[in-house]
Coordinates of C-alpha atoms and ligand atoms in Angstrom, one line a residue:
X1 CA 303.8 278.9 93.5
X2 CA 306.4 280.9 95.0
X3 CA 303.9 283.7 95.7
X4 CA 301.5 281.1 97.3
X5 CA 304.2 280.0 99.9
X6 CA 305.1 283.5 100.6
X7 CA 301.6 284.3 101.4
X8 CA 301.2 281.4 103.8
X9 CA 304.6 282.4 105.5
X10 CA 303.3 286.1 105.5
X11 CA 300.0 284.9 107.1
X12 CA 301.8 282.6 109.6
X13 CA 303.8 285.6 110.6
X14 CA 300.7 287.6 111.2
X15 CA 298.9 284.7 113.3
X16 CA 302.2 284.8 115.4
X17 CA 301.8 288.5 116.0
X18 CA 305.0 289.3 114.4
X19 CA 305.0 292.9 113.1
X20 CA 305.5 293.3 109.4
X21 CA 308.5 295.8 108.6
X22 CA 308.9 298.2 105.5
X23 CA 311.7 295.8 104.1
X24 CA 309.7 292.7 104.5
X25 CA 307.9 290.9 101.8
X26 CA 304.1 291.6 101.7
X27 CA 301.4 290.9 99.5
X28 CA 300.6 293.9 97.0
X29 CA 297.1 294.0 98.2
X30 CA 298.3 294.5 101.8
X31 CA 300.6 297.2 101.0
X32 CA 297.7 299.0 98.9
X33 CA 295.3 298.6 101.9
X34 CA 297.8 300.3 104.2
X35 CA 298.6 303.2 101.8
X36 CA 294.9 303.6 101.4
X37 CA 294.0 303.6 105.2
X38 CA 297.0 305.4 106.5
X39 CA 296.9 308.2 103.8
X40 CA 293.1 308.6 104.6
X41 CA 294.0 308.6 108.3
X42 CA 296.6 311.4 107.6
X43 CA 294.2 313.5 105.5
X44 CA 291.8 313.2 108.2
X45 CA 294.2 314.6 111.0
X46 CA 295.0 317.6 108.4
X47 CA 291.5 318.5 107.3
X48 CA 290.6 317.9 111.0
X49 CA 292.4 321.0 111.9
X50 CA 290.0 323.2 109.8
X51 CA 286.8 323.1 111.9
X52 CA 288.6 323.7 115.2
X53 CA 291.3 326.1 113.8
X54 CA 288.1 328.3 113.0
X55 CA 287.6 328.8 116.7
X56 CA 291.3 329.7 117.8
X57 CA 290.6 333.5 117.4
X58 CA 287.3 333.2 119.2
X59 CA 288.2 330.9 122.1
X60 CA 286.8 332.5 125.1
X61 CA 289.7 332.9 127.2
X62 CA 293.5 332.6 127.2
X63 CA 293.5 329.0 128.7
X64 CA 291.0 327.9 126.3
X65 CA 292.9 329.5 123.4
X66 CA 296.2 328.0 124.4
X67 CA 294.8 324.5 124.8
X68 CA 293.0 324.7 121.4
X69 CA 296.1 325.9 119.6
X70 CA 298.1 323.1 121.2
X71 CA 295.4 320.5 120.0
X72 CA 295.4 321.7 116.4
X73 CA 299.1 321.6 116.3
X74 CA 298.8 318.1 117.5
X75 CA 296.5 317.1 114.7
X76 CA 299.2 318.4 112.5
X77 CA 301.8 316.3 113.9
X78 CA 299.5 313.2 113.8
X79 CA 299.2 313.9 110.0
X80 CA 302.9 314.1 109.8
X81 CA 303.7 311.0 111.4
X82 CA 301.1 309.1 109.4
X83 CA 302.3 310.5 106.0
X84 CA 305.9 309.2 107.2
X85 CA 304.5 305.8 107.9
X86 CA 302.7 305.9 104.6
X87 CA 306.2 306.8 102.9
X88 CA 307.7 303.6 104.5
X89 CA 305.4 301.4 101.8
X90 CA 307.2 303.1 98.8
X91 CA 304.6 306.2 98.0
X92 CA 305.5 309.9 98.1
X93 CA 303.7 312.1 100.4
X94 CA 303.4 314.9 97.6
X95 CA 301.4 312.3 95.7
X96 CA 299.1 311.4 98.5
X97 CA 298.7 315.1 99.2
X98 CA 297.6 315.9 95.6
X99 CA 294.9 313.2 96.0
X100 CA 293.6 315.1 98.7
X101 CA 293.9 318.4 97.1
X102 CA 292.1 317.3 93.9
X103 CA 289.3 315.5 96.0
X104 CA 290.1 312.1 94.8
X105 CA 291.1 310.9 98.3
X106 CA 288.8 310.3 101.3
X107 CA 289.0 311.6 104.7
X108 CA 286.9 311.4 107.8
X109 CA 283.3 312.2 107.1
X110 CA 283.1 314.0 110.5
X111 CA 285.0 317.0 109.3
X112 CA 282.7 318.1 106.8
X113 CA 280.3 319.5 109.4
X114 CA 280.4 323.1 110.3
X115 CA 281.7 324.4 113.9
X116 CA 278.7 326.8 114.7
X117 CA 279.4 327.7 118.4
X118 CA 282.2 327.5 121.0
X119 CA 280.3 324.2 122.3
X120 CA 281.1 322.4 119.2
X121 CA 284.8 322.6 120.1
X122 CA 283.6 320.9 123.3
X123 CA 281.7 318.5 121.4
X124 CA 284.4 317.6 118.8
X125 CA 287.2 317.1 121.7
X126 CA 284.5 314.9 123.7
X127 CA 282.8 312.9 120.9
X128 CA 285.2 313.1 118.1
X129 CA 288.3 312.6 119.8
X130 CA 286.4 310.0 121.9
X131 CA 285.5 308.0 118.9
X132 CA 289.0 308.5 117.4
X133 CA 290.7 307.0 120.6
X134 CA 288.3 303.9 120.5
X135 CA 289.3 303.2 116.8
X136 CA 292.9 304.0 117.3
X137 CA 293.9 302.3 120.3
X138 CA 293.7 298.9 118.6
X139 CA 295.7 300.3 115.8
X140 CA 298.7 300.4 118.3
X141 CA 298.5 296.7 117.9
X142 CA 298.1 296.9 114.0
X143 CA 300.2 294.4 112.0
X144 CA 302.4 297.0 110.1
X145 CA 305.1 298.1 112.5
X146 CA 305.6 301.8 111.5
X147 CA 301.7 302.5 111.6
X148 CA 301.6 300.7 115.0
X149 CA 304.3 302.7 116.4
X150 CA 302.9 306.1 115.2
X151 CA 299.7 305.3 117.0
X152 CA 301.1 305.0 120.1
X153 CA 301.9 308.8 120.5
X154 CA 298.6 309.8 118.6
X155 CA 296.6 307.8 121.1
X156 CA 298.3 309.6 124.2
X157 CA 297.5 313.1 122.6
X158 CA 293.9 312.0 121.6
X159 CA 293.3 311.1 125.3
X160 CA 294.2 314.6 126.2
X161 CA 292.0 316.1 123.5
X162 CA 288.9 314.2 124.6
X163 CA 289.4 315.3 128.2
X164 CA 289.9 318.9 127.4
X165 CA 286.7 318.6 125.0
X166 CA 284.6 316.9 127.9
X167 CA 285.8 319.6 130.2
X168 CA 284.6 322.5 127.9
X169 CA 281.0 320.6 127.5
X170 CA 280.6 319.9 131.2
X171 CA 281.7 323.7 132.0
X172 CA 278.9 324.7 129.8
X173 CA 276.4 322.1 131.0
X174 CA 276.9 323.4 134.5
X175 CA 276.5 327.0 133.5
X176 CA 273.3 329.0 133.0
X177 CA 270.5 328.0 130.8
X178 CA 271.9 329.7 127.7
X179 CA 275.2 327.8 128.0
X180 CA 273.4 324.6 129.1
X181 CA 271.5 325.0 125.6
X182 CA 274.7 325.4 123.8
X183 CA 276.1 322.3 125.3
X184 CA 272.9 320.2 124.3
X185 CA 272.5 321.7 120.8
X186 CA 276.1 320.7 120.2
X187 CA 275.5 317.4 121.3
X188 CA 272.4 317.1 119.1
X189 CA 274.7 318.3 116.1
X190 CA 277.6 316.0 116.6
X191 CA 276.1 312.7 118.1
X192 CA 274.9 311.0 114.8
X193 CA 278.0 312.2 112.8
X194 CA 280.2 310.9 115.4
X195 CA 278.6 307.3 115.2
X196 CA 279.2 307.5 111.4
X197 CA 282.9 308.0 112.0
X198 CA 283.3 304.1 112.4
X199 CA 282.3 303.5 109.0
X200 CA 279.8 301.7 107.3
X201 CA 277.9 298.7 109.2
X202 CA 279.7 295.4 109.1
X203 CA 277.4 293.9 106.3
X204 CA 278.3 296.9 104.1
X205 CA 282.1 297.3 105.1
X206 CA 283.8 296.2 101.9
X207 CA 287.4 296.1 103.5
X208 CA 286.7 294.8 106.9
X209 CA 286.9 291.0 106.6
X210 CA 290.4 291.2 104.7
X211 CA 291.8 294.0 107.0
X212 CA 291.0 291.9 110.0
X213 CA 292.4 288.9 108.6
X214 CA 295.6 290.8 107.9
X215 CA 295.2 292.3 111.5
X216 CA 295.3 295.8 110.2
X217 CA 292.0 296.2 111.9
X218 CA 291.5 294.5 115.2
X219 CA 287.8 295.1 115.8
X220 CA 284.7 295.5 113.2
X221 CA 283.3 299.0 112.7
X222 CA 279.9 297.9 114.6
X223 CA 281.9 296.5 117.5
X224 CA 283.5 299.8 118.1
X225 CA 280.5 301.9 117.5
X226 CA 278.7 299.9 120.1
X227 CA 281.6 300.4 122.5
X228 CA 281.5 304.2 121.8
X229 CA 277.7 304.4 122.7
X230 CA 278.2 302.3 125.8
X231 CA 280.9 304.4 127.2
X232 CA 279.5 307.9 126.0
X233 CA 275.9 307.8 127.3
X234 CA 276.7 307.7 130.8
X235 CA 279.2 310.5 130.2
X236 CA 276.3 312.5 128.6
X237 CA 273.9 311.6 131.7
X238 CA 276.6 312.5 134.3
X239 CA 276.7 316.0 133.0
X240 CA 273.0 316.2 132.6
X241 CA 272.6 316.2 128.8
X242 CA 270.3 313.9 126.7
X243 CA 271.5 312.0 123.8
X244 CA 269.4 313.0 120.7
X245 CA 268.1 309.3 120.1
X246 CA 264.6 308.5 121.1
X247 CA 265.4 304.6 120.7
X248 CA 268.3 304.6 123.2
X249 CA 267.7 302.2 125.7
X250 CA 269.8 300.0 127.9
X251 CA 269.4 296.3 126.9
X252 CA 270.0 294.1 130.1
X253 CA 270.2 290.8 128.0
X254 CA 272.8 292.3 125.6
X255 CA 274.6 294.3 128.3
X256 CA 274.9 296.9 125.9
X257 CA 272.7 300.1 124.7
X258 CA 270.1 299.7 121.9
X259 CA 270.3 302.7 119.6
X260 CA 268.2 304.0 116.8
X261 CA 268.8 303.6 112.9
X262 CA 272.0 305.6 111.6
X263 CA 271.1 307.9 108.5
X264 CA 273.4 305.8 106.0
X265 CA 272.1 307.9 103.1
X266 CA 273.5 310.9 104.7
X267 CA 276.9 309.2 105.5
X268 CA 277.1 308.1 101.8
X269 CA 276.3 311.7 100.5
X270 CA 279.1 313.3 102.8
X271 CA 281.6 310.8 101.7
X272 CA 280.7 311.3 98.0
X273 CA 281.8 315.1 98.3
X274 CA 278.2 316.3 99.2
X275 CA 278.3 317.3 102.9
X276 CA 277.7 320.6 104.2
X277 CA 281.4 321.7 104.2
X278 CA 283.2 319.5 101.6
X279 CA 283.7 322.0 99.1
X280 CA 284.9 324.6 101.6
X281 CA 287.2 322.3 103.2
X282 CA 288.9 321.5 100.0
X283 CA 289.1 325.1 98.9
X284 CA 290.8 326.1 102.1
X285 CA 293.2 323.2 101.9
X286 CA 294.3 324.2 98.6
X287 CA 294.5 328.0 99.2
X288 CA 296.8 326.9 102.4
X289 CA 298.9 324.4 100.1
X290 CA 299.2 327.3 97.6
X291 CA 300.3 329.8 100.1
X292 CA 303.0 327.3 101.5
X293 CA 304.6 326.7 98.3
X294 CA 307.6 329.3 99.2
X295 CA 308.3 327.3 102.5
X296 CA 308.5 324.0 100.7
X297 CA 310.7 325.6 97.8
X298 CA 312.8 327.0 100.6
X299 CA 313.2 323.8 102.5
X300 CA 314.1 321.8 99.5
X301 CA 316.7 324.5 98.2
X302 CA 318.2 324.6 101.6
X303 CA 318.4 320.8 101.8
X304 CA 320.1 320.9 98.0
X305 CA 322.5 323.3 99.2
X306 CA 323.4 321.1 102.2
X307 CA 323.7 318.1 100.1
X308 CA 325.9 319.9 97.4
X309 CA 328.3 321.2 100.4
X310 CA 328.6 317.6 101.6
X311 CA 329.5 316.4 98.2
X312 CA 332.2 319.1 97.8
X313 CA 333.8 318.1 101.2
X314 CA 333.6 314.5 100.4
Ligands
BYC1 N1 284.7 308.8 106.4 O1 285.3 299.2 104.1 P1 285.1 300.1 105.1 C1 290.4 311.8 113.8 C2 285.3 304.6 103.8 S1 290.9 311.2 112.3 C3 285.0 308.8 105.2 O2 284.6 300.0 106.5 P2 287.8 300.6 106.2 C4 290.7 312.9 114.1 C5 286.3 303.9 103.7 O3 287.6 304.7 103.5 C6 289.5 310.1 112.0 N2 285.2 307.6 104.7 O4 286.7 300.8 105.2 C7 291.5 313.8 113.4 C8 286.0 303.1 102.4 O5 286.3 303.7 101.1 P3 287.3 303.4 100.0 C9 290.0 309.1 111.0 C10 284.9 306.5 105.2 O6 288.9 301.2 105.7 C11 291.5 315.3 114.0 C12 284.6 302.6 102.5 O7 284.2 304.1 102.9 N3 290.5 307.9 111.6 O8 289.9 311.0 114.4 O9 288.0 299.0 106.4 C13 290.8 315.6 115.2 C14 284.3 301.5 103.1 O10 284.6 301.3 104.5 C15 284.5 306.6 106.8 C16 291.1 306.9 110.8 O11 291.3 307.0 109.6 C17 284.2 307.7 107.3 N4 283.8 307.9 108.4 O12 287.3 301.2 107.6 C18 290.1 314.6 116.0 C19 291.4 305.6 111.5 N5 284.3 305.2 107.0 O13 288.7 303.7 100.6 C20 290.0 313.3 115.5 C21 292.1 304.7 110.6 C22 284.7 304.5 106.0 O14 287.0 302.1 99.7 N6 291.2 304.1 109.7 N7 284.9 305.2 104.9 O15 287.2 304.7 98.9 C23 290.0 303.0 110.0 O16 290.1 302.6 111.0 C24 289.2 302.7 109.0 O17 289.8 303.0 107.8 C25 287.9 303.0 109.0 C26 287.0 302.4 107.7 C27 287.3 302.3 110.3 C28 287.6 304.6 109.1

């Protein structure tokens, strides 16, 4: 009975758009959902560094290298804010990291595709960060305070990432025939995986209804996917590239683009661990975690030393 009253009060608070803070009462399932979503999001930022990191040494000039380096460092920062936000819910980041390293935690499907050419770096910025912004701007209004606040800075940085990606693609698309082909091939490779980033269709999204009622999610997966298509198709047209979808057509009645069917079999295959790069990504993350052990040990030894000095002084 007491729980029922608390749940009613909790929902009333959400309905008044009051943010939930770490020490406030919340239903266990709300806490669990947030830990799941925020940690998957953090893992995505961390694994997302790998496909782009692959091109830092091969960026075509110093300006491109500096921008890419800064972008990849931003992703690391996003991962850290998000792990911190998850920790306010009573979990330890080392446990979350272990779930990523042993392959039991999910991270965004998109990062299991390879970056084959420099144009893929442009396509990731343009399409992947573009999709990320649409999904994440509404998260600045998510009901859990620490997550919402972390997303404000993340979105500002993602917006810069999207522009630098579009500028790379635009430069290639305005270049010679070989460069145009690189840009078109990258769009062909990344278009469909970018649409899959928004998650399963609304009919198959098991968490959406509850997450929308709790105001964790503000818009459905299909709504955001449609918004992405509507905004991105004119951007492709503007630089003379064609979207690889023969069913793509403006629908006057709906006021939206109609687009072709998504290959959901491919999506589920990738999130089950069988995408083109899943194994490689986990292997690289594990190797890097192992190589960084001395840094973690040194940092905690330093923290212990500082704490014991404080104790002696007291
Ligand atoms: N990939 O019921 P649903 C970034 C899972 S970072 C893998 O619709 P939900 C960036 C889903 O987790 C991009 N798995 O779930 C970084 C669930 O599995 P579990 C990441 C996916 O949570 C660096 C199951 O499918 N962004 O953009 O209501 C550089 C059923 O789905 C995917 C975020 O994490 C996927 N694409 O909605 C550049 C944003 N989609 O947990 C860019 C925050 C679904 O039941 N997250 N699944 O085992 C969200 O907004 C939501 O979690 C999602 C999914 C829209 C992604």
